[in-house]
Structure formats: C-alpha cells, structure tokens
Short mmCIF file of C-alpha atoms and ligand atoms in Angstrom, two decimals:
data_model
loop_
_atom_site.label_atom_id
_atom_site.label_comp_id
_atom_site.label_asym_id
_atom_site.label_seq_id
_atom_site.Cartn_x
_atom_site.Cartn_y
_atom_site.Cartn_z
CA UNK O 466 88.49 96.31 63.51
CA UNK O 467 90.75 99.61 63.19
CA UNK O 468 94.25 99.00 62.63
CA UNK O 469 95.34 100.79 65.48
CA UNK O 470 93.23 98.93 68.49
CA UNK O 471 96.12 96.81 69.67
CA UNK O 472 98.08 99.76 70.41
CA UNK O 473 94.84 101.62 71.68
CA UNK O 474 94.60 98.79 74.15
CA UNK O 475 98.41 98.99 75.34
CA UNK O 476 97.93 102.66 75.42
CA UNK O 477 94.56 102.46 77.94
CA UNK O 478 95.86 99.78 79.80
CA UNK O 479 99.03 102.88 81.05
CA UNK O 480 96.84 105.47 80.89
CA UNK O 481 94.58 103.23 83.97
CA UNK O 482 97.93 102.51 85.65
CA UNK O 483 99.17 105.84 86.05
CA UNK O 484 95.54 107.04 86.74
CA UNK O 485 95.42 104.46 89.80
CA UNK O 486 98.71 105.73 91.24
CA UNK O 487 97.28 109.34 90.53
CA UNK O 488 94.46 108.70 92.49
CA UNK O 489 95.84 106.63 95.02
CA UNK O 490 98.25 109.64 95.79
CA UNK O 491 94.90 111.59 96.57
CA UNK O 492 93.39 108.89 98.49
CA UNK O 493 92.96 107.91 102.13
CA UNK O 494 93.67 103.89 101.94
CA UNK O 495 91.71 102.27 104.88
CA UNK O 496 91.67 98.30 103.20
CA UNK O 497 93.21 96.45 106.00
CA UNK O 498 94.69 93.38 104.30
CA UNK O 499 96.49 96.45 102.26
CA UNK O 500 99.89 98.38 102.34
CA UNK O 501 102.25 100.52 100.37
CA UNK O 502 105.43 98.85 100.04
CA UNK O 503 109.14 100.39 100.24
CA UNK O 504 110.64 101.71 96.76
CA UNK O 505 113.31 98.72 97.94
CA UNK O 506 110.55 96.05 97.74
CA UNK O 507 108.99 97.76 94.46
CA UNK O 508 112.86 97.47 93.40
CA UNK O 509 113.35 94.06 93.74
CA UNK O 510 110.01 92.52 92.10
CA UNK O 511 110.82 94.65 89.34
CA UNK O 512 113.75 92.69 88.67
CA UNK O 513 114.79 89.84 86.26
CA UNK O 514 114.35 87.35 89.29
CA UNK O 515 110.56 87.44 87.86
CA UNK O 516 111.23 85.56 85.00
CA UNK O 517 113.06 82.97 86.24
CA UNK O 518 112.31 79.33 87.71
CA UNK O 519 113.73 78.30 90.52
CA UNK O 520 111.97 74.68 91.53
CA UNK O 521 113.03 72.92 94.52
CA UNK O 522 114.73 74.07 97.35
CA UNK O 523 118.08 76.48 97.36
CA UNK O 524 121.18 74.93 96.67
CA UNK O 525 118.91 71.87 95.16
CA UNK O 526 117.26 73.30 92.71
CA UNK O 527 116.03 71.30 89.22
CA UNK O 528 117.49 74.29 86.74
CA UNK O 529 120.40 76.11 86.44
CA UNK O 530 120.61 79.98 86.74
CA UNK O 531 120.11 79.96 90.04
CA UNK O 532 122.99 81.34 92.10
CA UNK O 533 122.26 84.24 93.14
CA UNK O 534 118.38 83.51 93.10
CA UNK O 535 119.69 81.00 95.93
CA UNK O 536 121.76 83.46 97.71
CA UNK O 537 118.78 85.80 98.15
CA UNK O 538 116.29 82.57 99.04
CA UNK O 539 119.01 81.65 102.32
CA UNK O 540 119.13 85.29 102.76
CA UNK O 541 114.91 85.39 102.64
CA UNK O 542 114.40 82.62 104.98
CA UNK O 543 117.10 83.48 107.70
CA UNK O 544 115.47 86.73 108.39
CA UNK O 545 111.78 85.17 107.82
CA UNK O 546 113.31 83.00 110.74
CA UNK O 547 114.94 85.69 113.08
CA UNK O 548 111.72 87.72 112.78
CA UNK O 549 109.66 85.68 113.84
CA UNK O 550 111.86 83.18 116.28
CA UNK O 551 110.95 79.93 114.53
CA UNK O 552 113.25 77.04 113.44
CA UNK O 553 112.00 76.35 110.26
CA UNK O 554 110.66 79.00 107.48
CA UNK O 555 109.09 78.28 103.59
CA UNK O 556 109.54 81.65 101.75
CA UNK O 557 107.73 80.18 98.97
CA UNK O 558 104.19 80.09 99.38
CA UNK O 559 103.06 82.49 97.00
CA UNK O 560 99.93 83.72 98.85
CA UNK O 561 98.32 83.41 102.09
CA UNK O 562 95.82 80.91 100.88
CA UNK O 563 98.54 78.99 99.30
CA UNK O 564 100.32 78.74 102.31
CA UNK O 565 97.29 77.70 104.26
CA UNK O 566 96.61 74.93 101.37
CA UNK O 567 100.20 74.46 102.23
CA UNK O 568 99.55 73.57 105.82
CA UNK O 569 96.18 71.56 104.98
CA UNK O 570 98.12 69.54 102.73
CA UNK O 571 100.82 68.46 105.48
CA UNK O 572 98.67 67.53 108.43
CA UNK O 573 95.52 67.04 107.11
CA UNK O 574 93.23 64.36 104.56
CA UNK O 575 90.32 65.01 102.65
CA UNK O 576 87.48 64.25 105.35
CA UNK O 577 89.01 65.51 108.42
CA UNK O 578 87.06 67.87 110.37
CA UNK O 579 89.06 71.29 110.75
CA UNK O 580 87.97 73.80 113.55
CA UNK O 581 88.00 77.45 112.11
CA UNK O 582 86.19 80.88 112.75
CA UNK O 583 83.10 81.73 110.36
CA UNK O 584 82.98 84.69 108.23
CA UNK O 585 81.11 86.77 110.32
CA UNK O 586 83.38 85.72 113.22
CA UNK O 587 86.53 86.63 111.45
CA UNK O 588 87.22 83.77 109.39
CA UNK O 589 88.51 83.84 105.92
CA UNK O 590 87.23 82.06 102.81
CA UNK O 591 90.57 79.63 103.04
CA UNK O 592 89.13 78.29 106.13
CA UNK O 593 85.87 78.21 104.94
CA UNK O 594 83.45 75.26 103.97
CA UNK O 595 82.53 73.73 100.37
CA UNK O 596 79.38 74.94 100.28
CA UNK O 597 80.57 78.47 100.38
CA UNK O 598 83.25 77.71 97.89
CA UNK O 599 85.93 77.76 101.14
CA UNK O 600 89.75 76.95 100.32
CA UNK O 601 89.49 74.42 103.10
CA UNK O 602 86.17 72.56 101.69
CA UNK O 603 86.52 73.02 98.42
CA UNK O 604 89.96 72.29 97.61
CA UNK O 605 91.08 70.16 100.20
CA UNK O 606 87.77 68.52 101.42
CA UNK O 607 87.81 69.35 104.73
CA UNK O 608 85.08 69.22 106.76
CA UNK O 609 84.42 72.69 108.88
CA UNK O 610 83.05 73.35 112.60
CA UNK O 611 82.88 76.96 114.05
CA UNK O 612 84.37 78.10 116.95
CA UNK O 613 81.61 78.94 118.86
CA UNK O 614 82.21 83.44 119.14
CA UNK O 615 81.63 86.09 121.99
CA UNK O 616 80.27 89.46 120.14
CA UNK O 617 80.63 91.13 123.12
CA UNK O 618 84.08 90.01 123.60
CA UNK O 619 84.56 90.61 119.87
CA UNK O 620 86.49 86.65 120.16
CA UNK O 621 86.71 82.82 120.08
CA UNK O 622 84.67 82.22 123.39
CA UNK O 623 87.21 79.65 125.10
CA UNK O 624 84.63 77.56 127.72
CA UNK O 625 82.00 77.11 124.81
CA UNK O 626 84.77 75.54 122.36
CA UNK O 627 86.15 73.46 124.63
CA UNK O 628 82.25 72.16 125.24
CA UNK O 629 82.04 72.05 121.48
CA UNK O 630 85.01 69.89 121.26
CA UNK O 631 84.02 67.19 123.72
CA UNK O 632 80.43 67.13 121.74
CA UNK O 633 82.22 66.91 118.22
CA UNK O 634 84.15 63.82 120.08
CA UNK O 635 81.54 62.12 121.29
CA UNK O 636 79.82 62.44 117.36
CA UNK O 637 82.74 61.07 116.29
CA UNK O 638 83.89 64.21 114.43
CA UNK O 639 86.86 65.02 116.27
CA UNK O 640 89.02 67.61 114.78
CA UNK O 641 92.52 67.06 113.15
CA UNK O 642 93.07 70.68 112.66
CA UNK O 643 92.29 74.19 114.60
CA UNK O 644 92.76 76.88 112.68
CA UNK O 645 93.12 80.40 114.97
CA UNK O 646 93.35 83.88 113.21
CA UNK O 647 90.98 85.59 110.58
CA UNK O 648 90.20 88.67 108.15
CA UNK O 649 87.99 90.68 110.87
CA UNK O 650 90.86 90.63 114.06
CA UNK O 651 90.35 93.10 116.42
CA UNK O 652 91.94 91.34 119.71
CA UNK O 653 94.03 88.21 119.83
CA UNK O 654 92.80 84.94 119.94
CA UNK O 655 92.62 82.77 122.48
CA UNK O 656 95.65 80.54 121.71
CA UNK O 657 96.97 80.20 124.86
CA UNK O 658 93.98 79.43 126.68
CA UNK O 659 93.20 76.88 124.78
CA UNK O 660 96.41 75.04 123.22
CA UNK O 661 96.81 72.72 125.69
CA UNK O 662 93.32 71.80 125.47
CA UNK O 663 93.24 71.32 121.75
CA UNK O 664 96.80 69.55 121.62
CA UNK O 665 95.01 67.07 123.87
CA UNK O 666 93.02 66.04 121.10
CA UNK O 667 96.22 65.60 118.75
CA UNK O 668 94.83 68.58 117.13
CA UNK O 669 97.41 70.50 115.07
CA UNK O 670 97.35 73.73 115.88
CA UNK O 671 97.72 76.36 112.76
CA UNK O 672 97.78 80.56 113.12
CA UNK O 673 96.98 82.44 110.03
CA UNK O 674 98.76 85.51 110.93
CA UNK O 675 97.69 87.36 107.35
CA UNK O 676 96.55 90.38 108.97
CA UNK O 677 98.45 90.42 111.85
CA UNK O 678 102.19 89.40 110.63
CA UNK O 679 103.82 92.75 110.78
CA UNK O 680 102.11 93.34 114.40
CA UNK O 681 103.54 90.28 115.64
CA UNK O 682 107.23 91.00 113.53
CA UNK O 683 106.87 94.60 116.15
CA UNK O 684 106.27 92.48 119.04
CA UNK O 685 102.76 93.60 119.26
CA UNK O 686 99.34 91.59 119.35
CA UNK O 687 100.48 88.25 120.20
CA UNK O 688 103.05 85.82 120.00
CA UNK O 689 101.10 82.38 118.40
CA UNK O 690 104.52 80.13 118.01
CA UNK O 691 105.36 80.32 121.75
CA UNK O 692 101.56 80.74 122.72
CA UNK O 693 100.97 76.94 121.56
CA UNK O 694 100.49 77.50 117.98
CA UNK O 695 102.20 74.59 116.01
CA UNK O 696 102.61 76.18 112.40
CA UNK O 697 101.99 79.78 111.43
CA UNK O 698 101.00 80.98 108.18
CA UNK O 699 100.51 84.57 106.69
CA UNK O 700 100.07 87.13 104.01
CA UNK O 701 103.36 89.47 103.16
CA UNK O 702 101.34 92.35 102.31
CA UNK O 703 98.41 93.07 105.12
CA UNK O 704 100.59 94.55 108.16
CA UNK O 705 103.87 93.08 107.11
CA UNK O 706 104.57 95.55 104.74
CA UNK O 707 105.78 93.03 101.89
CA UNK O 708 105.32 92.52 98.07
CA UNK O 709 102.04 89.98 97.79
CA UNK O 710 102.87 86.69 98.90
CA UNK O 711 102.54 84.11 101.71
CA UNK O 712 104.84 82.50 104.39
CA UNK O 713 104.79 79.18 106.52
CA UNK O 714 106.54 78.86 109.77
CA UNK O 715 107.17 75.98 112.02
CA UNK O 716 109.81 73.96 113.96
CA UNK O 717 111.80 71.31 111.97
CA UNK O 718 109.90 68.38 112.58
CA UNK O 719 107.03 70.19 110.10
CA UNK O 720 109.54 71.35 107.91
CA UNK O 721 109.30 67.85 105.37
CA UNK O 722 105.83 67.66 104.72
CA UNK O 723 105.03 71.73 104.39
CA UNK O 724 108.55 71.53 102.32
CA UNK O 725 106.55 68.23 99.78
CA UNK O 726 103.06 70.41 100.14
CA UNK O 727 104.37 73.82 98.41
CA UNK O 728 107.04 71.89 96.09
CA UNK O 729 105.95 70.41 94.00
CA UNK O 730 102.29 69.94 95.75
CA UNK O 731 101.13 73.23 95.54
CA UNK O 732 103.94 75.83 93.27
CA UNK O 733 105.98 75.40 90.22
CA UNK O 734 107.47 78.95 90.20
CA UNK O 735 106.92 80.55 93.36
CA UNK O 736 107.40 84.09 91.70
CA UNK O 737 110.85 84.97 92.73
CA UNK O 738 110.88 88.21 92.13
CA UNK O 739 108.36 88.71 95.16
CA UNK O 740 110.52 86.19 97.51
CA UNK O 741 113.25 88.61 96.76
CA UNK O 742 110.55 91.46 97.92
CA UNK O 743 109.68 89.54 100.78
CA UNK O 744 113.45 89.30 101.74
CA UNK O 745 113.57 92.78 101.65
CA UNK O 746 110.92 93.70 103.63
CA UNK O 747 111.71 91.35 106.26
CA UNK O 748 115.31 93.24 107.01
CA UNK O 749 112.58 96.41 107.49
CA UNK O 750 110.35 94.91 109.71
CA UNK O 751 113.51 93.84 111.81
CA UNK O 752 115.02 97.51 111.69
CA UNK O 753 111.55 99.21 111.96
CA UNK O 754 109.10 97.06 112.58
CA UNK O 755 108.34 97.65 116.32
CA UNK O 756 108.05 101.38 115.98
CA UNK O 757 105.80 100.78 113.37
CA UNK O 758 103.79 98.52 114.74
CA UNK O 759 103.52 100.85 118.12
CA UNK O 760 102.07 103.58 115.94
CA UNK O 761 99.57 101.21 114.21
CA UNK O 762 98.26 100.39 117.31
CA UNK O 763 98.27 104.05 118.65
CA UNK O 764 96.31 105.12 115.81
CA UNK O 765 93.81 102.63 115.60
CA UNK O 766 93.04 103.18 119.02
CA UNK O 767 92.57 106.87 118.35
CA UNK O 768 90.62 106.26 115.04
CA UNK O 769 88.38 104.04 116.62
CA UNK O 770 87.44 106.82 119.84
CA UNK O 771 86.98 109.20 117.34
CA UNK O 772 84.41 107.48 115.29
CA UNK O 773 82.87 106.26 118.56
CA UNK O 774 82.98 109.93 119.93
CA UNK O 775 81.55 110.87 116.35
CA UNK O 776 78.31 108.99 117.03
CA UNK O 777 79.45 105.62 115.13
CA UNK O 778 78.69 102.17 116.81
CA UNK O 779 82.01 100.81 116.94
CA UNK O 780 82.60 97.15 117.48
CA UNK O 781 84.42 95.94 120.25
CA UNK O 782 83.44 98.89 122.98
CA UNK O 783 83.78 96.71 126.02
CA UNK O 784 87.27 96.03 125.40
CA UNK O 785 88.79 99.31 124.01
CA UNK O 786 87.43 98.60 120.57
CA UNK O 787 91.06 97.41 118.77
CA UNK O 788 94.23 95.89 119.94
CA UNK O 789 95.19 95.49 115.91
CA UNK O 790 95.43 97.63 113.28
CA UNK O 791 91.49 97.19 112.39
CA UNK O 792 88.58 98.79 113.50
CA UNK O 793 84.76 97.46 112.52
CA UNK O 794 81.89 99.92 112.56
CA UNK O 795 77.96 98.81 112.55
CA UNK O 796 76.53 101.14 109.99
CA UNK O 797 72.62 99.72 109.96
CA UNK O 798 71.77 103.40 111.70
CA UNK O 799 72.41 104.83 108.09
CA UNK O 800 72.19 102.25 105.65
CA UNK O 801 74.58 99.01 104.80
CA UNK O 802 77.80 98.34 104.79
CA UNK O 803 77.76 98.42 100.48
CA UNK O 804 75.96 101.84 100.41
CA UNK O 805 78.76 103.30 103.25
CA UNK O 806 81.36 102.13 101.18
CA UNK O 807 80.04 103.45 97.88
CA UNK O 808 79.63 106.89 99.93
CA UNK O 809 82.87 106.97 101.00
CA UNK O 810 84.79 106.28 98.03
CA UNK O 811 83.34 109.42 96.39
CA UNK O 812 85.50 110.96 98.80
CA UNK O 813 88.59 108.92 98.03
CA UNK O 814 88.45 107.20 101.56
CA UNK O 815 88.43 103.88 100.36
CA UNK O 816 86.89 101.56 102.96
CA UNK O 817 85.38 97.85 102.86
CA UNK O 818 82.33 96.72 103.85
CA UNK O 819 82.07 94.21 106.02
CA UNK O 820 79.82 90.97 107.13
CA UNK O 821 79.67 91.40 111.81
CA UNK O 822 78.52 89.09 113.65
CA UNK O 823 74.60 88.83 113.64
CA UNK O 824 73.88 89.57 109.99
CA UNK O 825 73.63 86.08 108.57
CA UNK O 826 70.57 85.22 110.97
CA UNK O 827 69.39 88.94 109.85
CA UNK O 828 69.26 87.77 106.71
CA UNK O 829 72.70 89.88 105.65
CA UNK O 830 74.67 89.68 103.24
CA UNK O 831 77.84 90.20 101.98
CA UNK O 832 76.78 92.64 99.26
CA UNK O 833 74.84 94.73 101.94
CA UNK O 834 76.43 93.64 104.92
CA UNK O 835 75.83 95.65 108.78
CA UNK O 836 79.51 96.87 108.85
CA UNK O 837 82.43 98.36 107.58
CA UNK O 838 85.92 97.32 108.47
CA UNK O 839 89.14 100.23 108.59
CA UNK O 840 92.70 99.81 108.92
CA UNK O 841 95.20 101.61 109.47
CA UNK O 842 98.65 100.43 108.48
CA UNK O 843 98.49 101.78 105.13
CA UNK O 844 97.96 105.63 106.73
CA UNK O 845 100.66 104.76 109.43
CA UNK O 846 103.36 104.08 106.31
CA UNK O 847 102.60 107.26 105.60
CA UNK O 848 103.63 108.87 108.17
CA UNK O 849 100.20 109.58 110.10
CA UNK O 850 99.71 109.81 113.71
CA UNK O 851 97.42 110.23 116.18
CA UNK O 852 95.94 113.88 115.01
CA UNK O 853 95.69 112.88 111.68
CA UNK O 854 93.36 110.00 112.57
CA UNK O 855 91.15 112.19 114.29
CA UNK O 856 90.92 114.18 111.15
CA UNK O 857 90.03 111.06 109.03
CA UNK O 858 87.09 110.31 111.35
CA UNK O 859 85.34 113.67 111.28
CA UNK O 860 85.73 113.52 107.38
CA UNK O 861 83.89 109.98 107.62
CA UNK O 862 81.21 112.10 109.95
CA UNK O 863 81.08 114.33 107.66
CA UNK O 864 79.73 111.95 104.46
CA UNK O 865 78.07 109.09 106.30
CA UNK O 866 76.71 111.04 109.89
CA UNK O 867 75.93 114.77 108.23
CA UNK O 868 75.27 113.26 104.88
CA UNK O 869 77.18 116.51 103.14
CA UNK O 870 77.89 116.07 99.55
CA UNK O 871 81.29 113.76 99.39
CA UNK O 872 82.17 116.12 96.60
CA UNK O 873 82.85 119.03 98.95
CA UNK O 874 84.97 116.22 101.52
CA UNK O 875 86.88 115.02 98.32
CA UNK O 876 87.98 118.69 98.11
CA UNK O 877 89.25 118.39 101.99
CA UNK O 878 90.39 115.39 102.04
CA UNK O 879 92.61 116.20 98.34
CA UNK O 880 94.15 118.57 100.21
CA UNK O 881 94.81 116.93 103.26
CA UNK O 882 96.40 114.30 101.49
CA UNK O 883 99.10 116.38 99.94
CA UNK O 884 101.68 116.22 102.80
CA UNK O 885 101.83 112.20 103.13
CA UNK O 886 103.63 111.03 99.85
CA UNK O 887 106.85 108.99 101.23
CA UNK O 888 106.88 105.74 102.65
CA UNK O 889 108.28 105.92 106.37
CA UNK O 890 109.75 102.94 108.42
CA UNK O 891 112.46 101.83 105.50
CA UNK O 892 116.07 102.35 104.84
CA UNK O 893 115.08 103.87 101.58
CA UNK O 894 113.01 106.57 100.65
CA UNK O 895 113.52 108.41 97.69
CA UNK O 896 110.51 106.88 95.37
CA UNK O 897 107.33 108.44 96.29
CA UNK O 898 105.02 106.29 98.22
CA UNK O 899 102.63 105.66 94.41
CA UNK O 900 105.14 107.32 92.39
CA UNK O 901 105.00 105.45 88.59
CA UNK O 902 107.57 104.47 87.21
CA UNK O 903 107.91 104.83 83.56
CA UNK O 904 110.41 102.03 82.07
CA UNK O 905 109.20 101.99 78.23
C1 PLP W 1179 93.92 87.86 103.38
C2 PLP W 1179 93.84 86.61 104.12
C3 PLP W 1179 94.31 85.42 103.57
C4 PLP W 1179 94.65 85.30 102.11
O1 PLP W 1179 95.76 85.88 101.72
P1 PLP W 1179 96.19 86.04 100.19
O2 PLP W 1179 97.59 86.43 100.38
O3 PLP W 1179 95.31 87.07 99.62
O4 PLP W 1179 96.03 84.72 99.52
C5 PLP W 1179 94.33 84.29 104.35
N1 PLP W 1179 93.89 84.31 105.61
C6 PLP W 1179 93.40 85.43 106.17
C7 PLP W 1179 92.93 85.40 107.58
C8 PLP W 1179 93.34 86.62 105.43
O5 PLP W 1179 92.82 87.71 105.97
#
C-alpha cells in the first residue's frame, strides 16, 4: 500500500465532515428524533470532560479528578429535576435505550410480560420483542404484549387494553411493566385514562418521553409524572434540544435500583462530556423551552394542513392530524415510503420513511413501508414559522405529487435555505447553526 494512505484516510474522513455540515447548511432537516444543538451544548462536549471517568455517583465517585466534573453532575440533575418536577433524576444514562434498559433492569426479571406499543403503532425497537431483535426481548428477556391501537384515533385504544389485560390475567401472563410512549407520536397517550387501571395490577408504569421530552420541558403534550406515570425515561436530542444521551426520572423510592441498574449495571463512563451538554441544554429548555415548544406545535399543525391541502393523505385527520412535533403521511398513492424518501433527499429535504399502521398484514415492510414520518423541531430551531412550513409542503408537492425533477426543487429549496443559519431559543448564538469548527 502507498505510503501516504494513512494520511489519505485522516484527510477523507474531514473532507466528509465538513461536506456533511456543508450540506446540512443547504438542507431542510425533517428526522424527528433529530435537532441542532446550541453552540453552548457543542461547547461543552467538546471539552476535556470527554476523556474523563467519573464512576459512581457525584461526591462518591471511585477516581479522583472529579471536582468540577461533580459540580456540573449536581448542577445537571437539579435542573433535569426542576424541568421536569420530579424528585429524583439519573443524568447518566447515556442513551434512550440505555435508560429504558435502565428502567427494565430495576422493576423487571427476565420472563415478565411487559405491555408496550408495536412498531407500526408507535413503538420503538427498545420495547420491542426477541424475535425482532427488541431491547426489551432480546436483552432483558422480556416477554411483549401490544396495546391493542385505534388508527383512526391515531392511539392506545383505552377500553380494548383494559379487556386485554383482564384476558392476559386470566392466561396467567399478567404484566409487570406498561410501557406508554413511542417513535411514531402524534397525540398523547392515554396515561391518565388508564393508570389507575394498570397500577391495579401492580403494574409499573414507565413513559419513554424520547420524542416528546422538550414538548413536555414547554409544558406542551402531556404531563406523564403527574398523569400516573411512575418513571419517565427519554432521549436528550429528539425535541429536547440536547447533545445525544438519555435521562431517567422518578420519585425517590425508584431512585436505588435505577441508581444500581445504570452504575455499574448498565455504564462504566457515562460520557461526561455529553452530561455536561445535557446540563446545558436543560438551563435552555427552562429559559426557552415553552416558546419553543408553542412554535413546534404551531408549525406542525400548519405543515400537516398544508400537505393535507396539497393532496397528501395525512395520518391522524379526525383529530387535527398532530398535537407533537410529528406528522405521518400515507404515500401508497405514489409509491413507498423508501422510494418517497429517496425522492426527497435529491432535494435535500431529508425525510424518513416510515412503517403505519396496516402495513405488516399488507405484507409491508420496513424497507418499503406505506408512510413517511416529518418533524419539525429541527426547522423550528431555526427560526421557521408558520409561512415557512407552508413553503416546505408545496416543495414536497412539487417532487412527490407533480413528480418535477428534484434537481430543479434542490435549486429552490438551496436558496430558500440561505436565511435560517443560527440556532434560536438559546442564550448563545454566535456559532452558526452547522458551522465546523476547525481545531487541528
Ligand atoms: C429514539 C427513541 C429511543 C432511543 O433513543 P436513543 O437515544 O437513540 O438510544 C427510545 N425510545 C423511543 C420511543 C425513541 O423514539
């Protein structure tokens, strides 16, 4: 081999880098379980708290070299606390699926039945079963029921679980565990409705807030700890607009067995440079969080009437269409969900497709799936409001309904692009939103 391919190597791997940010600046980012984080966050997990340890808990740690890494960790889980009014926070899950592991772990054994939203429901492959290579199966052993869904309602159907429930009793499959919240989340779940119910069971009752964490921060969606929920888990990075990372919240008496689960069940390091990130973008959702999350909502409302008005079957009609940040779209009129999203991305909108309910029993699946899913907190950091969405959905129109070359909407869209380059609802903003920064 040449001499030189070890730098050639170093040398593409930048070059890719700075092309992503390049084209992410020219891009309309519609991944829902995606954001742009402040320069503050970007900041912080660039720091030396990345290549430290820190096991244990603050103040108890098992190495030295960790003052100020505990400072920032009391810091991290005070605010994880005030935002979210619970009693007891873990900053240290470092993903949503760890933290749902995290939760498995504490109130759950290998063999107990856990009741959880399928995929084409919602649900998330941490909830899923072994035989789909689920989190919850395959790692923990847990054995899975469905909620039993309303399409139409576009949610858990309350009146047929609580049927399903008595039946699963009877079989002598009781639940241990029910698991609300999902991936596909267009209106809250039925937590309320149904706590009491569950609890009756001795159920524990979990949230997975992943996409939904920086609605609920705003005050928006729903409000899962005081709704019945006893634990709530999450994602930093979906609608909270955080570094990647996870979160577990609860009231003290679950604070000792989620505390054993993550360390040392789960983490060794549990990449302090992003619970530094995290901290930071928890004191932002505090300060900004409710605006932001009005705006969300505002424009995914608006996106979604605007597709519909466009001629696109949008999921969810009955009811509005969204009360998140998402909005799903049925895409069989012009071909699958995989050839929509290949479309699209010609055009820089980057979209994903998107398994709806009724496309396993068509035969589905998740490489040509019905739908496509959109989000919009990415686009609201950025500043966008309610005209801009409307402009978004006629360029979708454009390449998927009038089938125009996306070459010709890449030029549009380019250009359209140009005036949203800061990140909006932080303290800081001097960084462009996919600036790169050069340290070498
Ligand atoms: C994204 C997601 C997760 C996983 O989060 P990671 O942070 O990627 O591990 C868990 N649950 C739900 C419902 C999700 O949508």
């Amino acid at each position: 081999m040449a001499k030189s391919s070890n730098k050639e190597s170093y040398n593409k791997i930048f070059s890719n880098l700075k092309e992503h940010h390049k084209w992410f600046e020219n891009s309309i980012p519609l991944i829902a379980s995606e954001n742009v984080p402040s320069p503050a966050v970007r900041e912080a997990i660039t720091s030396d708290f990345g290549n430290r340890y820190a096991e244990g808990w603050p103040g108890e740690r098992v190495y030295a070299g960790c003052v100020y890494i505990d400072e920032v960790e009391f810091e991290c889980m005070k605010l994880a606390k005030k935002l979210y009014k619970a009693k007891f926070a873990d900053v240290r899950p470092i993903s949503g699926v760890v933290a749902n592991l995290a939760v498995y772990s504490a109130f759950t054994n290998p063999g107990d039945v856990m009741l959880a939203p399928s995929i084409p429901a919602g649900g998330h492959i941490s909830h899923g079963k072994k035989e789909h290579s689920g989190t919850a199966g395959l790692v923990h052993g847990l054995e899975i029921e469905f909620y039993p869904f309303d399409a139409e309602e576009m949610t858990i159907d309350v009146e047929k679980t609580k049927q399903k429930v008595e039946e699963l009793k009877k079989a002598g499959n009781l639940p241990k565990m029910a698991m609300f919240g999902g991936s596909l989340f267009l209106f809250p779940h039925p937590v309320k409705e149904l706590a009491d119910f569950l609890k009756s069971f001795d159920m524990h009752i979990n949230y997975d807030a992943a996409h939904v964490a920086g609605l609920i921060a705003g005050g928006r969606f729903q409000d899962p700890l005081r709704e019945g929920a006893d634990t709530m888990t999450m994602s930093t990075h979906k609608t909270l607009f955080g570094p990647q990372g996870g979160l577990v919240l609860g009231s003290e008496k679950h604070e000792d067995p989620i505390k054993k689960a993550t360390f040392p069940g789960l983490t060794s390091s549990h990449h302090i440079h992003h619970m530094a990130g995290k901290a930071v973008a928890f004191a932002e959702a505090l300060e900004f969080g409710k605006d932001y999350a009005d705006q969300v909502i505002k424009n995914a409302k608006v996106f979604a009437e605007s597709l519909n008005d466009a001629g696109f079957k949008v999921l969810g009609e009955k009811r509005g269409f969204t009360e998140s940040h998402q909005i799903a779209v049925n895409v069989l009129d012009y071909s699958d969900g995989g050839k929509v999203e290949a479309d699209l991305e010609k055009a820089n909108i980057i979209v994903n497709r998107q398994l709806i309910p009724g496309d396993i029993k068509a035969g589905r699946n998740y490489f040509h799936p019905g739908g496509i899913r959109l989000g919009v907190s990415e686009i609201t950091r950025l500043g966008m409001k309610q005209n801009e969405m409307k402009e978004i959905a006629s360029y979708i129109k454009e390449v998927i309904i009038d089938k125009k070359d996306p070459k010709k909407i890449l030029t549009k869209v380019k250009s359209f692009r140009k005036n949203y380059q800061k990140v909006h609802y932080c303290f800081d903003k001097k960084l462009g939103a996919y600036e790169y920064v050069k340290l070498r």
